[in-house]
Short mmCIF file of C-alpha atoms and ligand atoms in Angstrom, two decimals:
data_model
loop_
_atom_site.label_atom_id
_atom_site.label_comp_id
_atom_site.label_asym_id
_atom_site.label_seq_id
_atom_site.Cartn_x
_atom_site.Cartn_y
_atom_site.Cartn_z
CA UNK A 17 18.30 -13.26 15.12
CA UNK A 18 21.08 -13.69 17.27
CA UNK A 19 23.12 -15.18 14.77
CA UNK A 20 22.27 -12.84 12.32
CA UNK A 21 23.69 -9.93 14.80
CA UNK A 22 26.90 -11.77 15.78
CA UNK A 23 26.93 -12.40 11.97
CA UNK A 24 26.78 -8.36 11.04
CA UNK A 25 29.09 -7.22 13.87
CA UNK A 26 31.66 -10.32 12.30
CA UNK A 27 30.78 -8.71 9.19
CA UNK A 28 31.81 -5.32 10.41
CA UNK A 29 35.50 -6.14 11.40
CA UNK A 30 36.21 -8.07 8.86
CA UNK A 31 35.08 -4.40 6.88
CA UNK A 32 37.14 -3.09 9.09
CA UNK A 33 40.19 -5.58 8.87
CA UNK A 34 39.86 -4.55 4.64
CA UNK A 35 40.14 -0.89 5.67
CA UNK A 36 43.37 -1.46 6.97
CA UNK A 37 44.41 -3.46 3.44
CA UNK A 38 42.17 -1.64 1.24
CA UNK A 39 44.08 1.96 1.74
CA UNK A 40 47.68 -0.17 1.29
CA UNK A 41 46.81 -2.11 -1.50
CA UNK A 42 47.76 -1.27 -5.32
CA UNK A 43 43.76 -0.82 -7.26
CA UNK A 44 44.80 -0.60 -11.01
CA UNK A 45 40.86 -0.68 -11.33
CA UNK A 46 40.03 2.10 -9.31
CA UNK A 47 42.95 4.21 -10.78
CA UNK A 48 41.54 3.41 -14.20
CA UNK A 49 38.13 4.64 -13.58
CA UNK A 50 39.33 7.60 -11.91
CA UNK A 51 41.32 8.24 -15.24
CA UNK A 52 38.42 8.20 -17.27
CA UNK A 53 35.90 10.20 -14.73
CA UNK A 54 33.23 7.41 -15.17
CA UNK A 55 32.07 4.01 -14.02
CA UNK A 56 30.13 1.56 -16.15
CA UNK A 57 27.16 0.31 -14.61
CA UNK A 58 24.63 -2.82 -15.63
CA UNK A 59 21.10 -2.02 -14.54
CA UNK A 60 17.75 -3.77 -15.72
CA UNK A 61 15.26 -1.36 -15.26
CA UNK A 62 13.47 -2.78 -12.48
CA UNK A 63 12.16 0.23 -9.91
CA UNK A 64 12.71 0.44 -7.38
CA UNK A 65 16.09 -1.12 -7.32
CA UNK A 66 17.22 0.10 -10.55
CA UNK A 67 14.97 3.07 -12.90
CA UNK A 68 15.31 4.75 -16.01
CA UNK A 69 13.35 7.62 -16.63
CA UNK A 70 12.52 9.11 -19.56
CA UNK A 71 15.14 11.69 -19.62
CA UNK A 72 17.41 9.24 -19.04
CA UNK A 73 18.00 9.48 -15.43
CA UNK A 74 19.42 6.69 -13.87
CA UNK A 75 18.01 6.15 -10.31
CA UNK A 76 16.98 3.29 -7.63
CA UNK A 77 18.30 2.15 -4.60
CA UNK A 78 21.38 0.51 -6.00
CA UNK A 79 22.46 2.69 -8.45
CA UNK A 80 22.11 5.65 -5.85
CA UNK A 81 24.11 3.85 -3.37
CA UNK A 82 26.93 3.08 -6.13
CA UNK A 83 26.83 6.83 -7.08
CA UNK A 84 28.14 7.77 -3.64
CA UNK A 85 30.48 5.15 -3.55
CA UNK A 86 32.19 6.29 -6.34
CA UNK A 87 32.08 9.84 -6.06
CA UNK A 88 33.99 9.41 -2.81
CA UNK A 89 36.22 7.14 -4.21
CA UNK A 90 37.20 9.86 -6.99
CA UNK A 91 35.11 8.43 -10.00
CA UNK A 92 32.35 11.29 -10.22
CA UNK A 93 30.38 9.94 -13.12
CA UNK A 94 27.64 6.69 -13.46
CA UNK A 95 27.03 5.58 -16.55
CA UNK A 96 24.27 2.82 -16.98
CA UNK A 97 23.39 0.34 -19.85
CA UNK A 98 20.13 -1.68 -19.33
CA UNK A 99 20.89 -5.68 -19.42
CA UNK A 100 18.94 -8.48 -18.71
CA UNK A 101 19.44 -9.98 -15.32
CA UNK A 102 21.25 -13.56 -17.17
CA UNK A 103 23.57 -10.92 -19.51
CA UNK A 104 24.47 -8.87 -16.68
CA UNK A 105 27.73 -11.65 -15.42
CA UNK A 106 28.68 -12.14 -19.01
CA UNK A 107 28.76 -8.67 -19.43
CA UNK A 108 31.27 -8.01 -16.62
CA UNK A 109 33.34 -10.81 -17.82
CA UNK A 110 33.71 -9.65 -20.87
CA UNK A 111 34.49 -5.71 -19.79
CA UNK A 112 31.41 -4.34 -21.15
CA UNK A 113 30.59 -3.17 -17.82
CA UNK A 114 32.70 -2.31 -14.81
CA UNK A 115 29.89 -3.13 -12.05
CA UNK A 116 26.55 -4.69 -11.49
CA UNK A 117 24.32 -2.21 -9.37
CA UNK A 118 20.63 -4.32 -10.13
CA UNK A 119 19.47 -6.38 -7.25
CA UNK A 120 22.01 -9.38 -8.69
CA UNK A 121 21.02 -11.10 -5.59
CA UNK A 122 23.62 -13.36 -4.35
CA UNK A 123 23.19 -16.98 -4.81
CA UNK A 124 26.01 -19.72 -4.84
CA UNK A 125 27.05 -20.16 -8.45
CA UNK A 126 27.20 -16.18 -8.97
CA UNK A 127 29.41 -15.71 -5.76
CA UNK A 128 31.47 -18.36 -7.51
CA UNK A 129 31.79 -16.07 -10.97
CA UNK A 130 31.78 -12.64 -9.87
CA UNK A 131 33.34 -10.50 -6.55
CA UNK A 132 30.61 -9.36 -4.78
CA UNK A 133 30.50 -6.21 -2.36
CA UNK A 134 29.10 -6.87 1.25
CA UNK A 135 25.18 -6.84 1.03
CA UNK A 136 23.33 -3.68 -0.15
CA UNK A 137 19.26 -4.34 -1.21
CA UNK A 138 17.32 -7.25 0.33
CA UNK A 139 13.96 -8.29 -0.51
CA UNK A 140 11.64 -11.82 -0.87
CA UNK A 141 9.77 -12.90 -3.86
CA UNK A 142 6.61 -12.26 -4.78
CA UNK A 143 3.48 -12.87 -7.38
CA UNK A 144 1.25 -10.98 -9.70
CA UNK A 145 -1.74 -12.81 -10.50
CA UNK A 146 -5.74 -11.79 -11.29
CA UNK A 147 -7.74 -11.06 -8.84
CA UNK A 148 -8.84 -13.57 -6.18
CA UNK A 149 -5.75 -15.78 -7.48
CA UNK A 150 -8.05 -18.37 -9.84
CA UNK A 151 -5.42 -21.31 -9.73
CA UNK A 152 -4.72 -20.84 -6.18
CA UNK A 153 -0.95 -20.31 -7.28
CA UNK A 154 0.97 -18.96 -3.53
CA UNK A 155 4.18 -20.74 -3.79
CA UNK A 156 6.64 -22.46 -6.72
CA UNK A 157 5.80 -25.46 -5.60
CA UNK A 158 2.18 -24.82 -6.33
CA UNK A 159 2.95 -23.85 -9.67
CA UNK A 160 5.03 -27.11 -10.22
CA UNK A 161 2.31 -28.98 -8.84
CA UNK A 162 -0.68 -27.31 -11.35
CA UNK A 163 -1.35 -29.41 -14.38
CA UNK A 164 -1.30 -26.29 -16.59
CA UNK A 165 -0.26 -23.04 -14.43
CA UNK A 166 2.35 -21.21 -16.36
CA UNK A 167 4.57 -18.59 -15.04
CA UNK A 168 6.73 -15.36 -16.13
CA UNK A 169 9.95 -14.45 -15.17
CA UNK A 170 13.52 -12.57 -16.13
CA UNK A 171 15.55 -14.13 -18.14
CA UNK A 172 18.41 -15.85 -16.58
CA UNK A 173 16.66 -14.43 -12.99
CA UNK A 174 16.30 -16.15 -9.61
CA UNK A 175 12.32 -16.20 -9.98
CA UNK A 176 12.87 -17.96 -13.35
CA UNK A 177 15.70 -20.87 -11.55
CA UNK A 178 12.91 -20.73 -8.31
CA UNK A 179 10.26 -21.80 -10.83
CA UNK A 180 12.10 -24.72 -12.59
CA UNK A 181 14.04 -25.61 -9.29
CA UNK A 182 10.64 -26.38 -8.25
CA UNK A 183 9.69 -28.59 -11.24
CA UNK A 184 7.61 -26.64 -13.38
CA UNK A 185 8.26 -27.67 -16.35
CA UNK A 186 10.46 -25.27 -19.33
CA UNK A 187 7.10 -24.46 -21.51
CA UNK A 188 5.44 -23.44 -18.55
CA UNK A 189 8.40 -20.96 -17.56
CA UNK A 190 8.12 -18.24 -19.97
CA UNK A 191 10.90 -15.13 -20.20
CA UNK A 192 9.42 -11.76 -19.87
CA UNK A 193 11.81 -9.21 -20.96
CA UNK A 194 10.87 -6.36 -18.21
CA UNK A 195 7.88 -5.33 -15.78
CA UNK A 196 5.48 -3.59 -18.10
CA UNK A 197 5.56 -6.98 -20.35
CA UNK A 198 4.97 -8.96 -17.64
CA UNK A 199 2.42 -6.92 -16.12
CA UNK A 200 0.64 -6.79 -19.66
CA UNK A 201 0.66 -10.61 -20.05
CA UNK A 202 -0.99 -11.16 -16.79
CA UNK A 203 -3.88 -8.92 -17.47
CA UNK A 204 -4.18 -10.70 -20.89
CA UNK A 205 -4.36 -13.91 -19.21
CA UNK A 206 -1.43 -15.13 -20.99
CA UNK A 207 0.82 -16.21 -17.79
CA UNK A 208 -0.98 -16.61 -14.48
CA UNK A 209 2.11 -15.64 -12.81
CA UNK A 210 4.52 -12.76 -12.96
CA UNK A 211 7.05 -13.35 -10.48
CA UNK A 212 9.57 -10.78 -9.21
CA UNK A 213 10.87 -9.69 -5.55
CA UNK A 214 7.85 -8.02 -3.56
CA UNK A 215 8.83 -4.65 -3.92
CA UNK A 216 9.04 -4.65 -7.96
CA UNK A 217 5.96 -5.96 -8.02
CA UNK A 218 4.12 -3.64 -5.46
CA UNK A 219 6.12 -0.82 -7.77
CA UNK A 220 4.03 -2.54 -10.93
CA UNK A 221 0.99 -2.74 -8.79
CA UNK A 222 0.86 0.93 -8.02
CA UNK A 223 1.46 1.68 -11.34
CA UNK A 224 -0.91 -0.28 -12.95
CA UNK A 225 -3.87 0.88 -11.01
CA UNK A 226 -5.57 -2.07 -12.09
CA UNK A 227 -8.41 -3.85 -9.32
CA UNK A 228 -8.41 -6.97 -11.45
CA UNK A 229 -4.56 -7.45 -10.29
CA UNK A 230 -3.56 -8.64 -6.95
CA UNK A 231 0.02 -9.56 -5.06
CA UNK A 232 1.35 -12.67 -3.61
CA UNK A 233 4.26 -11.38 -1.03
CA UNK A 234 6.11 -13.52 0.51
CA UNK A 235 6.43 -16.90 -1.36
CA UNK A 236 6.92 -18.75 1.08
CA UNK A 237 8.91 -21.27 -0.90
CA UNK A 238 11.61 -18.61 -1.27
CA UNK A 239 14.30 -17.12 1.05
CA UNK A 240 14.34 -13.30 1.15
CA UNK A 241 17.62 -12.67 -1.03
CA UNK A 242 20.18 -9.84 -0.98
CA UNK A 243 21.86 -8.24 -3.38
CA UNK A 244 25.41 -6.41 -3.42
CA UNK A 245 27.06 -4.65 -5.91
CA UNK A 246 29.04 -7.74 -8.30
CA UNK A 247 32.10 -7.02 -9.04
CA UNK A 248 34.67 -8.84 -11.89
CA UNK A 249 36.72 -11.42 -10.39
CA UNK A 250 40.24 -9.82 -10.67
CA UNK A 251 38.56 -6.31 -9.42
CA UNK A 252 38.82 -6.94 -5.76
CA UNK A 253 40.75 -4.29 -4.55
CA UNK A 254 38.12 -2.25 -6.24
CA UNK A 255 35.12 -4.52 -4.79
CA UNK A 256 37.17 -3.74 -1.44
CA UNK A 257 37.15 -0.08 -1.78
CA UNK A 258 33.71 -0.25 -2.37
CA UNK A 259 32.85 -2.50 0.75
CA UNK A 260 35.00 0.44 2.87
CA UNK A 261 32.81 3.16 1.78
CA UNK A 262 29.57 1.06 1.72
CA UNK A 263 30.31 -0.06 5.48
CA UNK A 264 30.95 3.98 6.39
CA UNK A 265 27.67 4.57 5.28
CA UNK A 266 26.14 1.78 6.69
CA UNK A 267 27.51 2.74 10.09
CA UNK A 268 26.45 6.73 9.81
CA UNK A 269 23.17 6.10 8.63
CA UNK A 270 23.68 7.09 5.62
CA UNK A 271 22.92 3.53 4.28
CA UNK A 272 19.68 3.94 5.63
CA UNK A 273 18.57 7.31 4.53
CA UNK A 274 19.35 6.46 0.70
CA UNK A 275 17.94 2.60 0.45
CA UNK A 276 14.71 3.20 3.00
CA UNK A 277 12.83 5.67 1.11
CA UNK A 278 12.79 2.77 -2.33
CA UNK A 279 11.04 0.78 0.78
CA UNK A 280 14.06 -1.49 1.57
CA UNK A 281 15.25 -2.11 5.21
CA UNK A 282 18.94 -0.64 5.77
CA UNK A 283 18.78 -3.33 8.98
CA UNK A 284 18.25 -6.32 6.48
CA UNK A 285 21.20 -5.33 4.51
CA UNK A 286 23.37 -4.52 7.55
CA UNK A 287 22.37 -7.92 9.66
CA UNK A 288 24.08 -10.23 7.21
CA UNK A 289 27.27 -10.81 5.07
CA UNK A 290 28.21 -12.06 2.06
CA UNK A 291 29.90 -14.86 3.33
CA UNK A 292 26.88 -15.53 4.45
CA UNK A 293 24.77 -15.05 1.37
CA UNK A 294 27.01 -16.77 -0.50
CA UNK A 295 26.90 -20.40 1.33
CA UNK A 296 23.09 -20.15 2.19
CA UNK A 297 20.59 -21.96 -0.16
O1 LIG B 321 18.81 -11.28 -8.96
C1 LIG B 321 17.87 -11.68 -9.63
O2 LIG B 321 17.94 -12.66 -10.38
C2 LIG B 321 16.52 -10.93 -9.45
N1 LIG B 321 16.77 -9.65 -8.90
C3 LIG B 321 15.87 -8.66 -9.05
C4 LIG B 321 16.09 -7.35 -8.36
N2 LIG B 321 14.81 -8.77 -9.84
C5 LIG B 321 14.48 -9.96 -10.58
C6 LIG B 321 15.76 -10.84 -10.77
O3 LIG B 321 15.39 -12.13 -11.23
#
């Protein structure tokens, strides 16, 4: 715990260190977006870190937090295309998006392809499974370990690498497009597993309303990950504006008041870095 506070506070000044270069430096980025009154998002869909609703409404803890950002940093619109979580770095590399706002968490080889903002949503993993959990499935490893367990996951998502990291093998990982899918190919007994962070799931659980459903939270085979807003390498005077605006809020509370009522803890978020995130695991 300790390290994790000396790590925030570090985390802080170096924030604060950016301020200083982030106001000086040129942001052909930033002045581009402000041109054209509207920033590009990449969402999945995935409530509560990223909604759609019918309307069209783009919500969730990351998008709101990214709407802020930008507003104060002169871009007043957000507007959000739906991508699966292993399209959403291509997409940014190839300019059809300007940001990721989805729970991207952070791992390793995406620090090493995108610029990521300082953390924002934080969250472990968790299970759906029927009720009374028939194969006894609590962990990846379990899964790995059953002769015929299968398991759902996003494509090109951390649940899906946690899954084959552990040695399940590829025909027992199957893709499931979004949360309704996987919740419907539970209940149909066609994956045991549908794994996603904890508070997607719960979010499914609610909304399904279904007592023949139950949740695994946490696997304990998993870290709890964080997320922050991915940026394209080459954009990081922009991904620095953004980290002096996020850390503002973070410091008035502001943080707290927008990402706490989705269910996520503001104190997660604020007690680690991205240097951090990026060199665990
Ligand atoms: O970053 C990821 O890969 C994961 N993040 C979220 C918010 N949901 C599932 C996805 O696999």
């Amino acid at each position: 715990m300790r390290k994790m506070i000396f790590g925030g506070l570090a985390a802080v000044a170096a924030v604060a260190a950016i301020a200083i270069g982030a106001e000086a430096q040129d942001n052909p980025k930033l002045d581009q977006l402000k041109e054209q009154g509207f920033v590009r998002i990449a969402i999945a869909n995935e409530p509560p870190f990223t909604a759609v609703a019918a309307d069209g409404k783009v919500s969730g803890a990351a998008p709101d937090v990214a709407r802020v950002i930008f507003e104060r940093l002169g871009v007043p619109e957000v507007v959000a295309s739906i991508s699966e979580y292993g399209a959403m770095i291509p997409g940014l590399q190839a300019r059809r998006h300007d940001v990721v706002t989805a729970g991207l968490f952070m791992r390793p080889e995406r620090c090493a392809a995108v610029a990521y903002s300082e953390p924002v949503l934080c969250d472990a993993e968790a299970f759906l499974v029927k009720k009374g959990n028939p194969k006894g499935l609590t962990t990846y490893a379990a899964i790995a370990a059953h002769a015929d367990a299968t398991i759902g996951a996003p494509g090109g998502g951390t649940e899906e690498r946690l899954a084959l990291e552990a040695g399940t093998p590829r025909d027992r990982v199957i893709v499931v497009p979004d949360g309704q899918s996987g919740l419907k190919m539970v209940q149909d007994g066609r994956i045991d597993v549908y794994s996603l962070p904890v508070l997607s799931i719960s979010e499914l659980v609610k909304l399904a309303n279904d007592p023949n459903l139950e949740m695994v939270a946490p696997v304990s085979d998993a870290p709890v990950y964080c997320d922050g807003a991915a940026f394209r390498k080459g954009d990081e005077a922009l991904r620095d504006a953004f980290d002096v605006e996020l850390a503002k809020m973070k410091e008035s509370g502001e943080f707290a008041q927008i990402v706490e009522p989705y269910g996520f803890s503001a104190a997660a978020a604020m007690s680690t870095s991205r240097e951090q995130l990026c060199a665990a695991q």
